Short mmCIF file of C-alpha atoms and ligand atoms in Angstrom, two decimals:
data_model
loop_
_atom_site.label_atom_id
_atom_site.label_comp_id
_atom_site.label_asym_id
_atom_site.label_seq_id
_atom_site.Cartn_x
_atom_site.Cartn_y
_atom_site.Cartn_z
CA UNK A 1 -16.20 16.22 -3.94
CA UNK A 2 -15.68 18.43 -7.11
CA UNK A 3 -17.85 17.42 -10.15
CA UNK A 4 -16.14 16.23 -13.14
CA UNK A 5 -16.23 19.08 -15.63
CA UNK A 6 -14.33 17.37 -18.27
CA UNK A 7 -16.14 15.16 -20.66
CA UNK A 8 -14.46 11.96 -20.45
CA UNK A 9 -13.21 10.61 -23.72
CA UNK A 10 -12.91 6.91 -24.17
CA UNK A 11 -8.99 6.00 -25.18
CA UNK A 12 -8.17 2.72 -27.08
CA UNK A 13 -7.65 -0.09 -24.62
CA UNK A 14 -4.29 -0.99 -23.42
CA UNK A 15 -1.83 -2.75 -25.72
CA UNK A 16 0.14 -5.65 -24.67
CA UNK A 17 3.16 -4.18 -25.77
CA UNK A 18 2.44 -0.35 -24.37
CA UNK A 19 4.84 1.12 -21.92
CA UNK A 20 3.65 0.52 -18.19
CA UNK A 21 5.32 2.27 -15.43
CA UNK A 22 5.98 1.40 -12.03
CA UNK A 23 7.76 3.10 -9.15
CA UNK A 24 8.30 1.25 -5.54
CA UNK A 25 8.45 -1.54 -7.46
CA UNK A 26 11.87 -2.98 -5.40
CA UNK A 27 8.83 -2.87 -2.54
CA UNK A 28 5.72 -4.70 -1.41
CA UNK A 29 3.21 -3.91 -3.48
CA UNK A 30 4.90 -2.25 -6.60
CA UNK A 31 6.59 -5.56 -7.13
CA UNK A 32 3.80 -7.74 -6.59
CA UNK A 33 1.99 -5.17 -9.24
CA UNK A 34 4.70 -5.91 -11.69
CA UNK A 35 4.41 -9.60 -10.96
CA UNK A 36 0.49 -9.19 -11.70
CA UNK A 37 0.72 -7.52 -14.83
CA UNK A 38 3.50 -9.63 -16.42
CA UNK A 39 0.79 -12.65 -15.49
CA UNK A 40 -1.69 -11.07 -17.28
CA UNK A 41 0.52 -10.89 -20.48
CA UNK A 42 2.24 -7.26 -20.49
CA UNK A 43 5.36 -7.74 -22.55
CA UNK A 44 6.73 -3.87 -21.93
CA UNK A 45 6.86 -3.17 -17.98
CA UNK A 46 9.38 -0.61 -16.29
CA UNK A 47 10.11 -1.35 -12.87
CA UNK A 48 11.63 1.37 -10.87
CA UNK A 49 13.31 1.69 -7.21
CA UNK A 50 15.71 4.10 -5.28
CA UNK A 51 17.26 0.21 -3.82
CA UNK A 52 20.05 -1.68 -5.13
CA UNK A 53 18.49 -4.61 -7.39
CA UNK A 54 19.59 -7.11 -4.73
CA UNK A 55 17.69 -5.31 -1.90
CA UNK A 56 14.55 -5.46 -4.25
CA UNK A 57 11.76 -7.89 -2.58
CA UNK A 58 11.12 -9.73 -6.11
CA UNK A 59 12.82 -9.97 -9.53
CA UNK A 60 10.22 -10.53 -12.21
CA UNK A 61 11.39 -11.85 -15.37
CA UNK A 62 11.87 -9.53 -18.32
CA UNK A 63 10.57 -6.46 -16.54
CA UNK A 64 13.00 -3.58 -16.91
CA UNK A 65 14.50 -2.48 -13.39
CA UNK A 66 15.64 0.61 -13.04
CA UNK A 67 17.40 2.07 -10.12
CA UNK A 68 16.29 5.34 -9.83
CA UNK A 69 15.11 7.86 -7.32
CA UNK A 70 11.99 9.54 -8.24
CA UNK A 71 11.98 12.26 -5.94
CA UNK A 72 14.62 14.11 -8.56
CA UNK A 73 12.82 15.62 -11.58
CA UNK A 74 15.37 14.47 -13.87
CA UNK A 75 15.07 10.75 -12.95
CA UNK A 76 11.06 11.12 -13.00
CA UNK A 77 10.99 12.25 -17.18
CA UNK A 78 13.45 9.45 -17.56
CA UNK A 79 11.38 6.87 -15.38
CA UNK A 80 8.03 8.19 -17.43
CA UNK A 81 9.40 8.27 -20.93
CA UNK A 82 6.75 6.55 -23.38
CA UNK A 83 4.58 5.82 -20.65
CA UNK A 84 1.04 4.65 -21.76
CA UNK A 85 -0.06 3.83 -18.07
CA UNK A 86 2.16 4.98 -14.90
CA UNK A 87 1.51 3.33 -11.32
CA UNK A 88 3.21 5.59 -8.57
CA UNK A 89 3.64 3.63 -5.42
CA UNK A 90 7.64 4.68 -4.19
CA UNK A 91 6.96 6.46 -1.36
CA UNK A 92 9.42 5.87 2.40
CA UNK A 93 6.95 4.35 4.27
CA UNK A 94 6.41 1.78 7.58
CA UNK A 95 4.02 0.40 9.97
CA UNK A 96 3.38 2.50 12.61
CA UNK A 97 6.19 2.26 14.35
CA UNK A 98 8.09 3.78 11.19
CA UNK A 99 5.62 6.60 10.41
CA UNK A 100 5.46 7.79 14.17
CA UNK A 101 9.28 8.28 14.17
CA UNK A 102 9.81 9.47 10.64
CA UNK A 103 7.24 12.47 10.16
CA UNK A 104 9.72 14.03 8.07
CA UNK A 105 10.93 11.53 5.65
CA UNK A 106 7.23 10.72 5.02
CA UNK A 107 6.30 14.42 4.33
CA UNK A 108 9.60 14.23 1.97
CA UNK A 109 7.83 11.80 0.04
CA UNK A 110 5.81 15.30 -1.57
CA UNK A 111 8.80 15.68 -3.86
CA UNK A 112 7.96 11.80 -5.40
CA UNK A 113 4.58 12.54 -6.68
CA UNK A 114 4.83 16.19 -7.17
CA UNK A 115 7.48 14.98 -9.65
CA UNK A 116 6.28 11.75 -11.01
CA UNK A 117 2.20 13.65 -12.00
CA UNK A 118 4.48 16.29 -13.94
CA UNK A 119 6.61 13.94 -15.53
CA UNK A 120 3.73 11.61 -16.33
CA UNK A 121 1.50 14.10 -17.87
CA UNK A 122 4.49 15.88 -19.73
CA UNK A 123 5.25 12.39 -21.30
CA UNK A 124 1.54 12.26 -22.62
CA UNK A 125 1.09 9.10 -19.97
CA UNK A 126 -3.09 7.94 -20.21
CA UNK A 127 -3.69 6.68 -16.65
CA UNK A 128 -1.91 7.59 -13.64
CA UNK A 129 -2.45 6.08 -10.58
CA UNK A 130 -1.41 7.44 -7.17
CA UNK A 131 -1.03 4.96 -3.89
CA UNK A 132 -2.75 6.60 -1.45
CA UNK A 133 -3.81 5.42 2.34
CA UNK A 134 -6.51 5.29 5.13
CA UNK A 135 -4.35 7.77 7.04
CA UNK A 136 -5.41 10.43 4.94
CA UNK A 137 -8.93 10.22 6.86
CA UNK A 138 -9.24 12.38 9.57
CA UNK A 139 -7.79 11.45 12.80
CA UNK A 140 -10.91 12.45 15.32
CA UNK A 141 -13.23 9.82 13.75
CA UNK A 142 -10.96 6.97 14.84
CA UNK A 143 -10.56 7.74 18.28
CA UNK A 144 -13.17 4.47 19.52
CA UNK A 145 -12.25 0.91 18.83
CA UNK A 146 -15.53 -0.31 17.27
CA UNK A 147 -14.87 2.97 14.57
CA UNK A 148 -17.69 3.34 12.39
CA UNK A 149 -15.99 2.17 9.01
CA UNK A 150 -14.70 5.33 7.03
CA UNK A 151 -16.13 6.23 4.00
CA UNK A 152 -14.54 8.17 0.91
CA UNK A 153 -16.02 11.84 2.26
CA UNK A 154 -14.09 11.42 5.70
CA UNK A 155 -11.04 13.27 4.67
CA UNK A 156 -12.23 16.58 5.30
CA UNK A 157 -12.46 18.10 6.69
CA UNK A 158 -8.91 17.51 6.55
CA UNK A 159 -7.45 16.26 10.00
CA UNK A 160 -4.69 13.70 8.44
CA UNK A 161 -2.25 11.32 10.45
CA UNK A 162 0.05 13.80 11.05
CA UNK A 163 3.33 13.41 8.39
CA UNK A 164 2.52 10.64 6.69
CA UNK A 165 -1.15 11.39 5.92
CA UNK A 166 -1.10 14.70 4.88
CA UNK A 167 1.84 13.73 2.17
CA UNK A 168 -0.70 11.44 0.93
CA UNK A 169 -3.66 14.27 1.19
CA UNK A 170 -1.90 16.47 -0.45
CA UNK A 171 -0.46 14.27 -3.35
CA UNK A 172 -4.28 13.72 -3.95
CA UNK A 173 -5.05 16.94 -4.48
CA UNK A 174 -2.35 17.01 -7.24
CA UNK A 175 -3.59 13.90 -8.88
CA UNK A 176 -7.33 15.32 -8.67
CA UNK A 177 -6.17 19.09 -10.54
CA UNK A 178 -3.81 16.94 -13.23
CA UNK A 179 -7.29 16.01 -13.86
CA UNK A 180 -9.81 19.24 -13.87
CA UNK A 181 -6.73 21.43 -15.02
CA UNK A 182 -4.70 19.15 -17.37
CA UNK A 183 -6.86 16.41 -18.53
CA UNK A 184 -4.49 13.75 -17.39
CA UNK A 185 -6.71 10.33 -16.14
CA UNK A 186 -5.56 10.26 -12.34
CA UNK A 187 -6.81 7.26 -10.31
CA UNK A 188 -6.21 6.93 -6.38
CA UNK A 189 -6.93 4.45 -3.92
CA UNK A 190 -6.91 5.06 -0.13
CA UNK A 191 -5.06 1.62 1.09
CA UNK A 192 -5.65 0.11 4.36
CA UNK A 193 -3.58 -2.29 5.74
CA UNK A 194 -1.87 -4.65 3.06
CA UNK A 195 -0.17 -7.45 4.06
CA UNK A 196 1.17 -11.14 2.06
CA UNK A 197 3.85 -12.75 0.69
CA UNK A 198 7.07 -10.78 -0.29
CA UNK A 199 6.12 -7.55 1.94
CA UNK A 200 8.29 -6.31 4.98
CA UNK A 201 8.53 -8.93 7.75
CA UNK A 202 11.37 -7.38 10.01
CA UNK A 203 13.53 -4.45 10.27
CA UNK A 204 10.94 -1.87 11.90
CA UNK A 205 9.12 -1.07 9.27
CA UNK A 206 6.54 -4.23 8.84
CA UNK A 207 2.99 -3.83 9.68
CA UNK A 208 1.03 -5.86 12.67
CA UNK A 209 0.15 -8.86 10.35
CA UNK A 210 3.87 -9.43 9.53
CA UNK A 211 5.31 -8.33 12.97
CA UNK A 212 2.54 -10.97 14.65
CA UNK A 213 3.70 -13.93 12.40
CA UNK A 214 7.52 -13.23 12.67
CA UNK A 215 7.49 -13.04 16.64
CA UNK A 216 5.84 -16.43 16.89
CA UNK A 217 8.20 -18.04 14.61
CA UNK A 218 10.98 -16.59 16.71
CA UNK A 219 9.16 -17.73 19.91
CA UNK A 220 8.97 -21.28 18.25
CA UNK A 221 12.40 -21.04 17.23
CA UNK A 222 13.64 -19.71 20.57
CA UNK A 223 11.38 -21.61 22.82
CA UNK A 224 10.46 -18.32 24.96
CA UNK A 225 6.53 -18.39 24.61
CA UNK A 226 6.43 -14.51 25.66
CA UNK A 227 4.70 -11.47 23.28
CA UNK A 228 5.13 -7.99 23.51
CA UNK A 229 2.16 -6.35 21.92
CA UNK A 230 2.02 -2.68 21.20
CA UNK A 231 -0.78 -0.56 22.79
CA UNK A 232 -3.92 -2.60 24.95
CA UNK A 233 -4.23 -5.00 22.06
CA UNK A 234 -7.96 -3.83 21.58
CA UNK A 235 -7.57 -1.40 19.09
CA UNK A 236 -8.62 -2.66 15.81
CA UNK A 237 -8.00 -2.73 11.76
CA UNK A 238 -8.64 -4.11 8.65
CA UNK A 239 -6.35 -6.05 6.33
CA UNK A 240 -6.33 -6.64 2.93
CA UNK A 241 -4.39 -9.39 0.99
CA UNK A 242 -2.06 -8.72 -1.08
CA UNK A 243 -3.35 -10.20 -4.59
CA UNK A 244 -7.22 -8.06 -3.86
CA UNK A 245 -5.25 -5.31 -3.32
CA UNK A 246 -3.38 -5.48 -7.26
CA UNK A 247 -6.30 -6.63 -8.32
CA UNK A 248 -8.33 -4.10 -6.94
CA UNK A 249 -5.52 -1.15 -8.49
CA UNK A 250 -5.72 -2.74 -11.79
CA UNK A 251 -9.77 -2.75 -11.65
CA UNK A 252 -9.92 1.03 -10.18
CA UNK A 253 -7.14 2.16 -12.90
CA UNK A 254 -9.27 1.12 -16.06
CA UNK A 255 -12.92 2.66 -14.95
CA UNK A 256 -13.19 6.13 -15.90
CA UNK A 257 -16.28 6.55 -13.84
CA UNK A 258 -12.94 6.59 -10.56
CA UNK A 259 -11.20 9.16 -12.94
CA UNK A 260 -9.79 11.68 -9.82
CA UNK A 261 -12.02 10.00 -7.10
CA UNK A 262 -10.75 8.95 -4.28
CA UNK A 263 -11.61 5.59 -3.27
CA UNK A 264 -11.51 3.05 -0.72
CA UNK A 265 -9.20 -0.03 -1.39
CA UNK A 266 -9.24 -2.30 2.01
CA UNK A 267 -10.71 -5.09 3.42
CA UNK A 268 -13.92 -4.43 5.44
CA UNK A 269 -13.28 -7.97 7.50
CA UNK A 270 -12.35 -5.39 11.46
CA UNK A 271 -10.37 -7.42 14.18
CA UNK A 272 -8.39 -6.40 17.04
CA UNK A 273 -4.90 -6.46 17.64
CA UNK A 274 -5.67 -9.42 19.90
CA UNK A 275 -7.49 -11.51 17.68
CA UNK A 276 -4.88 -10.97 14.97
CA UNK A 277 -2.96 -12.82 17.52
CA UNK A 278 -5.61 -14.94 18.55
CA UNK A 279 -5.06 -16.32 14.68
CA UNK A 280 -1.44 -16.28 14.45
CA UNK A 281 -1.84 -18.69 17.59
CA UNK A 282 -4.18 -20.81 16.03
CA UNK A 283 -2.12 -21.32 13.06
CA UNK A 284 1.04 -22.38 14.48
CA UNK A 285 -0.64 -24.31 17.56
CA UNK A 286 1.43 -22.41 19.93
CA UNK A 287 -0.11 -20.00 22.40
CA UNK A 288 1.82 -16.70 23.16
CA UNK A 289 1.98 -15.18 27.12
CA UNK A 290 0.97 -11.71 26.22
CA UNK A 291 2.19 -8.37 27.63
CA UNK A 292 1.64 -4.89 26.69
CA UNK A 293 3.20 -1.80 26.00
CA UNK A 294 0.85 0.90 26.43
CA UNK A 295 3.83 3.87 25.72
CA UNK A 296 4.41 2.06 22.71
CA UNK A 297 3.22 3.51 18.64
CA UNK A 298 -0.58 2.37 18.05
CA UNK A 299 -1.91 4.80 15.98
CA UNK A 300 -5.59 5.42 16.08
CA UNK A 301 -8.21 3.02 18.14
CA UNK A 302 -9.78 2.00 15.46
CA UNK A 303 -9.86 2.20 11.55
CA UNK A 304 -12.14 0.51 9.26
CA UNK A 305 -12.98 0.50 5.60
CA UNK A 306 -16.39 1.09 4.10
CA UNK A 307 -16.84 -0.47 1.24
CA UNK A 308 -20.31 0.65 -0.29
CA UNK A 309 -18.50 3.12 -2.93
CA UNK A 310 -16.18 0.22 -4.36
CA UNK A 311 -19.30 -2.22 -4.63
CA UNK A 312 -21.40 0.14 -6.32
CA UNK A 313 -18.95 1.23 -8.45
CA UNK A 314 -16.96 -1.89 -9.15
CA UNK A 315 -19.08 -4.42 -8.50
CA UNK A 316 -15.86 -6.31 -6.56
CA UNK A 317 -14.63 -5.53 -2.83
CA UNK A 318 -11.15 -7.36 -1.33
CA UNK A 319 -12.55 -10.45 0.19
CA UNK A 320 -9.96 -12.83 1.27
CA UNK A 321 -10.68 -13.66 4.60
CA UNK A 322 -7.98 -12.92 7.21
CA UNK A 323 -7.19 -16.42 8.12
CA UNK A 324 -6.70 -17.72 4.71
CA UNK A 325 -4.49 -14.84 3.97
CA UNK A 326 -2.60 -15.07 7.47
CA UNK A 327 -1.74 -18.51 6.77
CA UNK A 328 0.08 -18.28 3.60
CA UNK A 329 1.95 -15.15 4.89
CA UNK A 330 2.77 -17.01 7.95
CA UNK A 331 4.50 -20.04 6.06
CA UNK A 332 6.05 -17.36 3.76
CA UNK A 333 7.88 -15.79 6.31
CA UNK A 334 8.38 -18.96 8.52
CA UNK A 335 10.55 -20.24 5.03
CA UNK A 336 12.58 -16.46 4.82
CA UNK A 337 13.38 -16.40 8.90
CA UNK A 338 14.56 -20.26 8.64
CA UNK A 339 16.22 -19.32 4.98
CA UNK A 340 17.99 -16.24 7.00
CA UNK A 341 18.65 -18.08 10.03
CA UNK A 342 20.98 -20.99 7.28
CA UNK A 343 22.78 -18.04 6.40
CA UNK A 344 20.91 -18.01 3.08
CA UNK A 345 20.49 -14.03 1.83
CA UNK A 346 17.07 -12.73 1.79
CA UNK A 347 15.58 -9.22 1.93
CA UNK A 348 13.64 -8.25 4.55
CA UNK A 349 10.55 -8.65 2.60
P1 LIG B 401 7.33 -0.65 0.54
O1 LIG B 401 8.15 0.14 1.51
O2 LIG B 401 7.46 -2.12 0.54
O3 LIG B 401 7.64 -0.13 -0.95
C1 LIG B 401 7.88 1.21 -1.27
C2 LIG B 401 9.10 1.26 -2.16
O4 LIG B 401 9.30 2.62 -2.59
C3 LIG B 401 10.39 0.84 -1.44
O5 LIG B 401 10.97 -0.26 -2.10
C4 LIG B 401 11.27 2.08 -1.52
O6 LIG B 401 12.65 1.79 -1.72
C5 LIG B 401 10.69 2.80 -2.71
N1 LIG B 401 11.00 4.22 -2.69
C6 LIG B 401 10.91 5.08 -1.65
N2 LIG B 401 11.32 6.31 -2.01
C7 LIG B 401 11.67 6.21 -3.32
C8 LIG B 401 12.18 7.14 -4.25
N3 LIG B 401 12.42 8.40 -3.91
N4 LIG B 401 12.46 6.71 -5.50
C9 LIG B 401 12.25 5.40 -5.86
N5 LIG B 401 11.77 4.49 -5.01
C10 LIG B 401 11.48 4.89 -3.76
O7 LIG B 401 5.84 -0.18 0.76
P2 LIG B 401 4.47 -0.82 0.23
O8 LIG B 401 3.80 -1.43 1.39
O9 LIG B 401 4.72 -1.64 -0.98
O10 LIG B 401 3.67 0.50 -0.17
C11 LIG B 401 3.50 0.94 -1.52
C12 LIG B 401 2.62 2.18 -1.55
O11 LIG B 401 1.36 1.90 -0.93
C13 LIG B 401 3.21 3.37 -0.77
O12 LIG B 401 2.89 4.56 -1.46
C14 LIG B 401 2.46 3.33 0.56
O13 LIG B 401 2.40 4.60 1.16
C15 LIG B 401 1.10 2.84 0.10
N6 LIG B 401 0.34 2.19 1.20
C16 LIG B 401 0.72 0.97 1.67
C17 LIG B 401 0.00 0.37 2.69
C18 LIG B 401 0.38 -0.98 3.25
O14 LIG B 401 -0.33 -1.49 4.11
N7 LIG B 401 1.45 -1.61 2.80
C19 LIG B 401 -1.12 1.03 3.24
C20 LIG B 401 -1.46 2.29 2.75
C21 LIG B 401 -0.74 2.85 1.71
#
């Protein structure tokens, strides 16, 4: 990793009332961001999406949405206009599944970052955080299911997910020059699995946590105890909550020591595909008949995160265990299938 050259200078700490940015904020984690900061008392938050406002997961109160796509330059100096702080998280993304199938959409996502860093710095923006992901890490570490957990120097050398994970490799490399060139803060977190309330539950683009939860409530509903699970069920992951992982961005975006360093934002808690459903079982008191489709997406064996970089640095790791997560996402979605199922509208997050 490059040494910082620049001598950091200590800004003023954020206002209340100063301009915060967000993009993907009609998603997951954008919106849940939004809904974090508003908590914490910011009066001036700009919520941005390339969705209609009614496809947007959640509506926070006195945020301003805008329905833009940040992939066009134009939009991005408009989205970024009298930014203090901008949080970059629009990007066309899916669980496996999605990002197997869709290698060039997720490259396309280059043109939302390349963009949004320009527009950001050229607005005199203070922090900028970038979204990034565990599929940035190179691919031939996680061929075996008990992975030894990856830690912040396994990017390179560089052997991303293929699509996907070099869009996101790449976009850090941006974020890091804005830094040693420009003297723009950057700030950017590798994700691993996020899952909770209000993220994608159906559709084809929702992640194993969310897929797990939503076929059991349809087996329930449908009273046809039979699973299909993708792959031999043994290869494993991590999953992080949803309100560790805003946390965690908030906590990561206000330490200069992380100024354009890649880190680590996951849960280090590994399970198998087949305990995840192991736990979905237990929570509904149902058990599943399980079969498997080994020709189906699965992605690497085995991906863990390390966390000794975020504790040292931070002092704080995501700890929610699964369970306690799994539950409240399982009830979550168990109220939007039944809500759906009444012919009540809901998104599909
Ligand atoms: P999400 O799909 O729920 O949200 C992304 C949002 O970005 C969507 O609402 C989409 O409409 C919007 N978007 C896409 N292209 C856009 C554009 N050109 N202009 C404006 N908006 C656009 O996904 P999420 O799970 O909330 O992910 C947020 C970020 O975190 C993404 O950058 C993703 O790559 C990253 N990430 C997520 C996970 C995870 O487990 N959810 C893991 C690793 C990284």
């Amino acid at each position: 990793m490059q040494a910082h050259k620049r001598i950091v200078e200590k800004d003023a700490p954020l206002k209340k009332d100063d301009l915060i940015v967000i993009t993907g904020a009609g998603g997951f984690i954008a919106g849940n961001l939004a809904l974090y900061f508003k908590k914490k008392g910011f009066t001036n938050i700009r919520a941005v999406d390339k969705k209609p406002l009614y496809e947007w997961y959640l509506h926070v109160p006195s945020v301003q949405n805008l329905c833009l796509d940040v992939s066009v330059e134009e939009n991005c100096k408009r989205v970024c206009e009298g930014a203090v702080e901008v949080y970059n998280l629009a990007a066309d993304m899916g669980g496996m599944g999605f990002i197997e199938k869709n290698r060039v959409e997720c490259l396309r996502s280059i043109l939302i970052n390349t963009n949004m860093v320009e527009a950001a710095y050229r607005a005199g923006a203070r922090r900028y955080f970038f979204s990034s992901s565990a599929c940035a890490y190179n691919t031939l570490l996680q061929k075996d299911p008990k992975v030894r957990a990856l830690k912040e120097s396994d990017a390179y050398p560089a052997m991303a997910e293929r699509g996907y994970g070099w869009e996101k490799l790449i976009s850090e490399m941006f974020c890091e020059e804005y830094w040693h060139e420009r003297g723009m803060k950057t700030f950017i977190a590798r994700f691993h699995n996020v899952y909770g309330p209000h993220g994608t539950w159906d559709g084809g683009r929702e992640k194993a946590p969310a897929a797990m939860c939503r076929k059991m409530i349809e087996a329930i509903d449908k009273n046809d105890f039979r699973i299909n699970i993708w792959g031999n069920g043994e290869q494993t992951r991590s999953f992080m909550y949803i309100d560790d992982c805003v946390k965690g961005i908030d906590l990561i975006t206000h330490c200069d020591e992380l100024i354009a360093t890649p880190i680590n934002l996951g849960s280090s808690e590994l399970v198998s595909i087949n305990t995840l459903v192991d736990k979905v079982e237990k929570i509904s008191g149902k058990k599943l008949k399980r079969s498997y489709d080994l020709d189906a997406p699965q992605g690497v064996a085995g991906r863990n995160s390390d966390n000794t970089f975020i504790k040292k640095i931070l002092k704080w790791e995501p700890s929610t265990p699964l369970d306690k997560g799994l539950a409240i996402t399982y009830k979550w979605i168990a109220g939007q299938y039944h809500a759906r199922k009444a012919g009540k509208r809901v998104g599909i997050g």
